[in-house]
CSV table of C-alpha atoms and ligand atoms in Angstrom, one decimal:
chain,number,residue,atom,x,y,z
P,1,MET,CA,0.0,0.0,0.0
P,2,GLU,CA,1.1,3.6,-0.8
P,3,PRO,CA,2.6,5.4,2.2
P,4,LEU,CA,0.8,8.6,3.4
P,5,ARG,CA,2.6,11.9,3.4
P,6,LEU,CA,1.6,13.4,6.7
P,7,PHE,CA,2.2,16.5,8.8
P,8,ILE,CA,0.8,18.0,12.0
P,9,ALA,CA,-0.4,21.6,12.0
P,10,ILE,CA,-2.7,24.2,13.5
P,11,PRO,CA,-5.6,25.2,11.2
P,12,LEU,CA,-6.3,28.9,10.8
P,13,PRO,CA,-9.6,30.8,10.7
P,14,GLU,CA,-11.2,31.7,7.3
P,15,PRO,CA,-11.0,35.5,7.7
P,16,LEU,CA,-7.2,35.2,8.2
P,17,LEU,CA,-6.9,32.9,5.2
P,18,ARG,CA,-8.6,35.6,3.1
P,19,GLN,CA,-6.2,38.2,4.4
P,20,MET,CA,-3.3,35.9,3.5
P,21,ALA,CA,-4.6,35.6,0.0
P,22,GLN,CA,-4.7,39.4,-0.3
P,23,VAL,CA,-1.1,39.6,0.9
P,24,GLN,CA,-0.1,37.0,-1.7
P,25,ARG,CA,-1.8,39.1,-4.5
P,26,ALA,CA,-0.1,42.3,-3.3
P,27,LEU,CA,3.3,40.7,-3.3
P,28,GLU,CA,2.8,38.9,-6.6
P,29,LYS,CA,2.2,42.3,-8.3
P,30,GLN,CA,5.6,43.6,-7.2
P,31,MET,CA,7.6,40.5,-7.9
P,32,PRO,CA,9.1,39.2,-11.1
P,33,ALA,CA,6.3,37.4,-13.0
P,34,GLY,CA,6.2,33.6,-12.3
P,35,SER,CA,9.1,33.7,-9.8
P,36,VAL,CA,7.2,32.4,-6.8
P,37,ARG,CA,4.8,29.4,-6.5
P,38,TRP,CA,2.1,30.8,-4.3
P,39,VAL,CA,0.4,28.2,-2.0
P,40,ASN,CA,-3.3,27.7,-2.2
P,41,PRO,CA,-4.5,30.1,0.6
P,42,GLU,CA,-7.2,27.7,1.7
P,43,GLY,CA,-4.5,25.3,2.8
P,44,ILE,CA,-2.3,27.7,4.8
P,45,HIS,CA,-1.6,26.4,8.3
P,46,LEU,CA,0.9,26.6,11.1
P,47,THR,CA,3.1,23.5,10.8
P,48,LEU,CA,4.2,21.9,14.1
P,49,LYS,CA,5.9,18.7,12.7
P,50,PHE,CA,6.4,17.3,9.2
P,51,LEU,CA,6.2,13.5,9.3
P,52,GLY,CA,6.6,12.6,5.6
P,53,ASP,CA,5.9,9.2,4.2
P,54,THR,CA,4.2,7.0,6.7
P,55,PRO,CA,2.8,3.5,6.4
P,56,GLU,CA,-1.0,3.6,6.9
P,57,GLY,CA,-0.7,1.0,9.7
P,58,LYS,CA,1.2,3.5,11.8
P,59,VAL,CA,-1.6,6.1,11.8
P,60,PRO,CA,-3.5,4.7,14.8
P,61,ALA,CA,-0.4,4.9,17.0
P,62,ILE,CA,0.1,8.5,15.8
P,63,ARG,CA,-3.5,9.4,16.5
P,64,ASP,CA,-3.2,7.9,20.0
P,65,ALA,CA,0.0,9.8,20.7
P,66,LEU,CA,-1.4,13.1,19.5
P,67,ALA,CA,-4.6,12.6,21.5
P,68,ALA,CA,-2.4,12.2,24.6
P,69,VAL,CA,-0.5,15.4,23.8
P,70,ALA,CA,-3.8,17.3,23.3
P,71,ARG,CA,-5.2,16.2,26.6
P,72,ARG,CA,-2.3,17.9,28.4
P,73,ALA,CA,-1.7,20.9,26.2
P,74,VAL,CA,-3.3,24.3,26.8
P,75,PRO,CA,-4.9,26.5,24.1
P,76,CYS,CA,-2.8,29.5,23.2
P,77,THR,CA,-3.2,32.8,21.4
P,78,PHE,CA,-0.6,33.9,18.8
P,79,THR,CA,-0.2,37.0,16.7
P,80,VAL,CA,0.2,36.8,12.9
P,81,GLY,CA,2.1,39.5,11.1
P,82,ASP,CA,5.3,40.7,9.4
P,83,LEU,CA,6.9,39.1,6.4
P,84,GLY,CA,10.2,37.2,6.0
P,85,CYS,CA,12.0,34.7,3.9
P,86,PHE,CA,13.9,31.4,4.7
P,87,PRO,CA,16.8,31.1,4.8
P,88,ASN,CA,17.1,35.0,4.6
P,89,LEU,CA,16.2,38.0,2.4
P,90,ARG,CA,19.4,37.7,0.4
P,91,ARG,CA,18.7,34.1,-0.6
P,92,PRO,CA,14.9,33.8,-0.5
P,93,ARG,CA,13.5,30.3,-0.8
P,94,VAL,CA,10.3,30.5,1.2
P,95,VAL,CA,8.2,33.6,1.6
P,96,TRP,CA,6.3,33.6,4.9
P,97,VAL,CA,4.2,35.6,7.4
P,98,GLY,CA,5.5,35.4,10.9
P,99,VAL,CA,3.9,34.0,14.0
P,100,GLN,CA,4.6,35.5,17.5
P,101,GLU,CA,3.6,33.9,20.7
P,102,PRO,CA,5.7,35.3,23.6
P,103,GLY,CA,3.9,33.2,26.2
P,104,GLY,CA,5.7,30.1,25.2
P,105,GLN,CA,2.7,27.8,25.0
P,106,LEU,CA,3.0,27.4,21.3
P,107,GLN,CA,6.6,26.4,21.7
P,108,ALA,CA,5.6,24.0,24.5
P,109,LEU,CA,2.9,22.4,22.2
P,110,GLN,CA,5.4,22.0,19.4
P,111,GLU,CA,7.9,20.4,21.7
P,112,ALA,CA,5.3,18.0,23.1
P,113,VAL,CA,4.3,17.0,19.5
P,114,GLU,CA,8.0,16.7,18.5
P,115,SER,CA,8.8,14.4,21.5
P,116,ALA,CA,5.7,12.2,20.9
P,117,MET,CA,6.6,11.7,17.3
P,118,VAL,CA,10.3,11.1,18.1
P,119,SER,CA,9.1,8.3,20.5
P,120,LEU,CA,7.3,6.8,17.4
P,121,GLY,CA,10.5,6.7,15.5
P,122,TYR,CA,10.5,10.0,13.5
P,123,PRO,CA,13.7,12.0,13.4
P,124,ARG,CA,13.9,15.0,15.7
P,125,GLU,CA,13.9,18.3,13.7
P,126,GLY,CA,17.4,19.6,13.6
P,127,ARG,CA,16.4,23.2,13.3
P,128,LYS,CA,14.9,25.5,15.9
P,129,PHE,CA,11.2,25.8,15.7
P,130,SER,CA,10.4,29.0,13.7
P,131,PRO,CA,6.7,29.3,13.6
P,132,HIS,CA,5.5,30.7,10.3
P,133,LEU,CA,2.8,30.6,7.6
P,134,THR,CA,4.2,29.8,4.2
P,135,LEU,CA,2.8,32.1,1.4
P,136,GLY,CA,4.9,30.8,-1.4
P,137,ARG,CA,8.1,29.2,-2.6
P,138,VAL,CA,10.7,30.7,-4.9
P,139,ARG,CA,11.1,28.6,-8.1
P,140,ASP,CA,14.4,26.9,-8.4
P,141,SER,CA,14.9,28.3,-11.9
P,142,VAL,CA,14.7,32.0,-10.7
P,143,PRO,CA,17.8,34.0,-11.8
P,144,SER,CA,19.7,35.6,-8.9
P,145,ARG,CA,18.6,39.1,-9.9
P,146,ASP,CA,14.9,38.1,-9.6
P,147,ALA,CA,15.6,36.4,-6.3
P,148,ALA,CA,17.2,39.6,-5.0
P,149,ARG,CA,14.2,41.5,-6.1
P,150,ILE,CA,11.9,39.1,-4.1
P,151,GLY,CA,14.0,39.7,-1.0
P,152,GLU,CA,13.8,43.5,-1.5
P,153,VAL,CA,10.0,43.5,-1.9
P,154,VAL,CA,9.6,41.3,1.3
P,155,GLY,CA,12.1,43.5,3.2
P,156,ALA,CA,10.3,46.7,2.1
P,157,THR,CA,6.8,45.6,2.9
P,158,ALA,CA,5.6,46.8,6.3
P,159,LEU,CA,2.8,44.3,6.8
P,160,GLY,CA,2.3,45.0,10.5
P,161,THR,CA,-0.1,42.7,12.5
P,162,LEU,CA,-2.8,40.9,10.5
P,163,GLY,CA,-4.6,39.5,13.5
P,164,GLU,CA,-4.6,37.2,16.6
P,165,VAL,CA,-5.5,33.6,16.5
P,166,ARG,CA,-6.8,31.5,19.3
P,167,ALA,CA,-5.4,28.0,18.8
P,168,ASP,CA,-7.6,25.4,20.5
P,169,SER,CA,-6.8,22.5,18.3
P,170,PHE,CA,-4.3,20.9,15.9
P,171,ALA,CA,-4.7,18.4,13.1
P,172,LEU,CA,-3.0,15.4,11.5
P,173,ILE,CA,-3.1,16.3,7.8
P,174,ARG,CA,-2.4,14.2,4.7
P,175,SER,CA,-0.6,16.0,1.8
P,176,VAL,CA,-0.9,14.7,-1.7
P,177,LEU,CA,1.5,16.4,-4.1
P,178,LYS,CA,-0.1,17.3,-7.5
P,179,PRO,CA,1.3,19.3,-10.4
P,180,THR,CA,-1.2,22.0,-9.4
P,181,GLY,CA,0.2,22.1,-5.8
P,182,ALA,CA,-0.2,20.1,-2.6
P,183,GLU,CA,-3.7,19.0,-1.6
P,184,TYR,CA,-4.3,18.8,2.1
P,185,THR,CA,-6.9,16.5,3.8
P,186,PRO,CA,-7.3,16.6,7.6
P,187,LEU,CA,-7.4,13.0,8.9
P,188,ALA,CA,-8.0,13.9,12.6
P,189,GLU,CA,-8.4,17.0,14.7
P,190,PHE,CA,-7.3,17.2,18.4
P,191,ARG,CA,-8.8,19.7,20.8
P,192,LEU,CA,-6.3,21.2,23.3
P,193,GLU,CA,-7.8,20.2,26.7
P,194,GLY,CA,-5.1,21.0,29.2
L,1,3AM,O1,4.2,25.1,7.0
L,1,3AM,P1,5.0,25.0,5.7
L,1,3AM,O2,4.2,25.2,4.5
L,1,3AM,O3,6.3,25.8,5.8
L,1,3AM,O4,7.3,23.0,3.8
L,1,3AM,C1,6.4,22.0,4.1
L,1,3AM,C2,5.1,22.5,4.8
L,1,3AM,O5,5.5,23.5,5.7
L,1,3AM,C3,6.9,21.1,5.2
L,1,3AM,O6,5.8,20.5,5.8
L,1,3AM,C4,4.7,21.3,5.6
L,1,3AM,C5,3.6,20.5,4.9
L,1,3AM,O7,4.0,20.0,3.7
L,1,3AM,N1,7.8,20.1,4.7
L,1,3AM,C6,7.8,19.4,3.5
L,1,3AM,N2,8.8,18.6,3.4
L,1,3AM,C7,9.6,18.7,4.5
L,1,3AM,C8,10.7,18.1,5.0
L,1,3AM,N3,11.4,17.2,4.2
L,1,3AM,C9,8.9,19.7,5.3
L,1,3AM,N4,9.4,20.0,6.5
L,1,3AM,C10,10.6,19.4,6.9
L,1,3AM,N5,11.2,18.5,6.1
């Protein structure tokens, strides 16, 4: 049987997704044509952990482990705003909107999810958790002049705060890669009950 490509993420409210679509359109107008693959705004989410290819038989154990995390984790409120690029503005690969949560509960949730998945055999993420909402990915074929322009536009755009999100659940999501972009299907949602 085909493995499932899975990840764990916090879903976002519809009005925020509409704002994100507006930001995408505003940026697209200023950037070299076709230089960025914009993600489908309906699928924008806050990723907590990417699992990747997973045998279907492992899904019940993942669900059980995530349910246990959710029973202990507290809901949190985070702010969405400002723009940036990974790895940086000079070499932009991913264009994102930032997520700020000074209280540390989001970080704690991500660490709890990470540990639970490491216990199930997934590799621990080597990089520090940088919560973000991906707007688009710079195409590999983009000439360095165009990449520089993308970084300039992102650096010059003062987005400010788009809104606050009350996160009271997270989801296990299946991703199917298609030529038109990734299609996401939630397999299970977990309410934060701590
Ligand atoms: O939240 P974003 O969109 O940044 O980039 C992928 C996306 O994150 C990330 O998992 C989310 C759902 O696809 N992703 C994809 N492949 C990955 C990998 N090999 C990955 N994250 C880490 N390692």
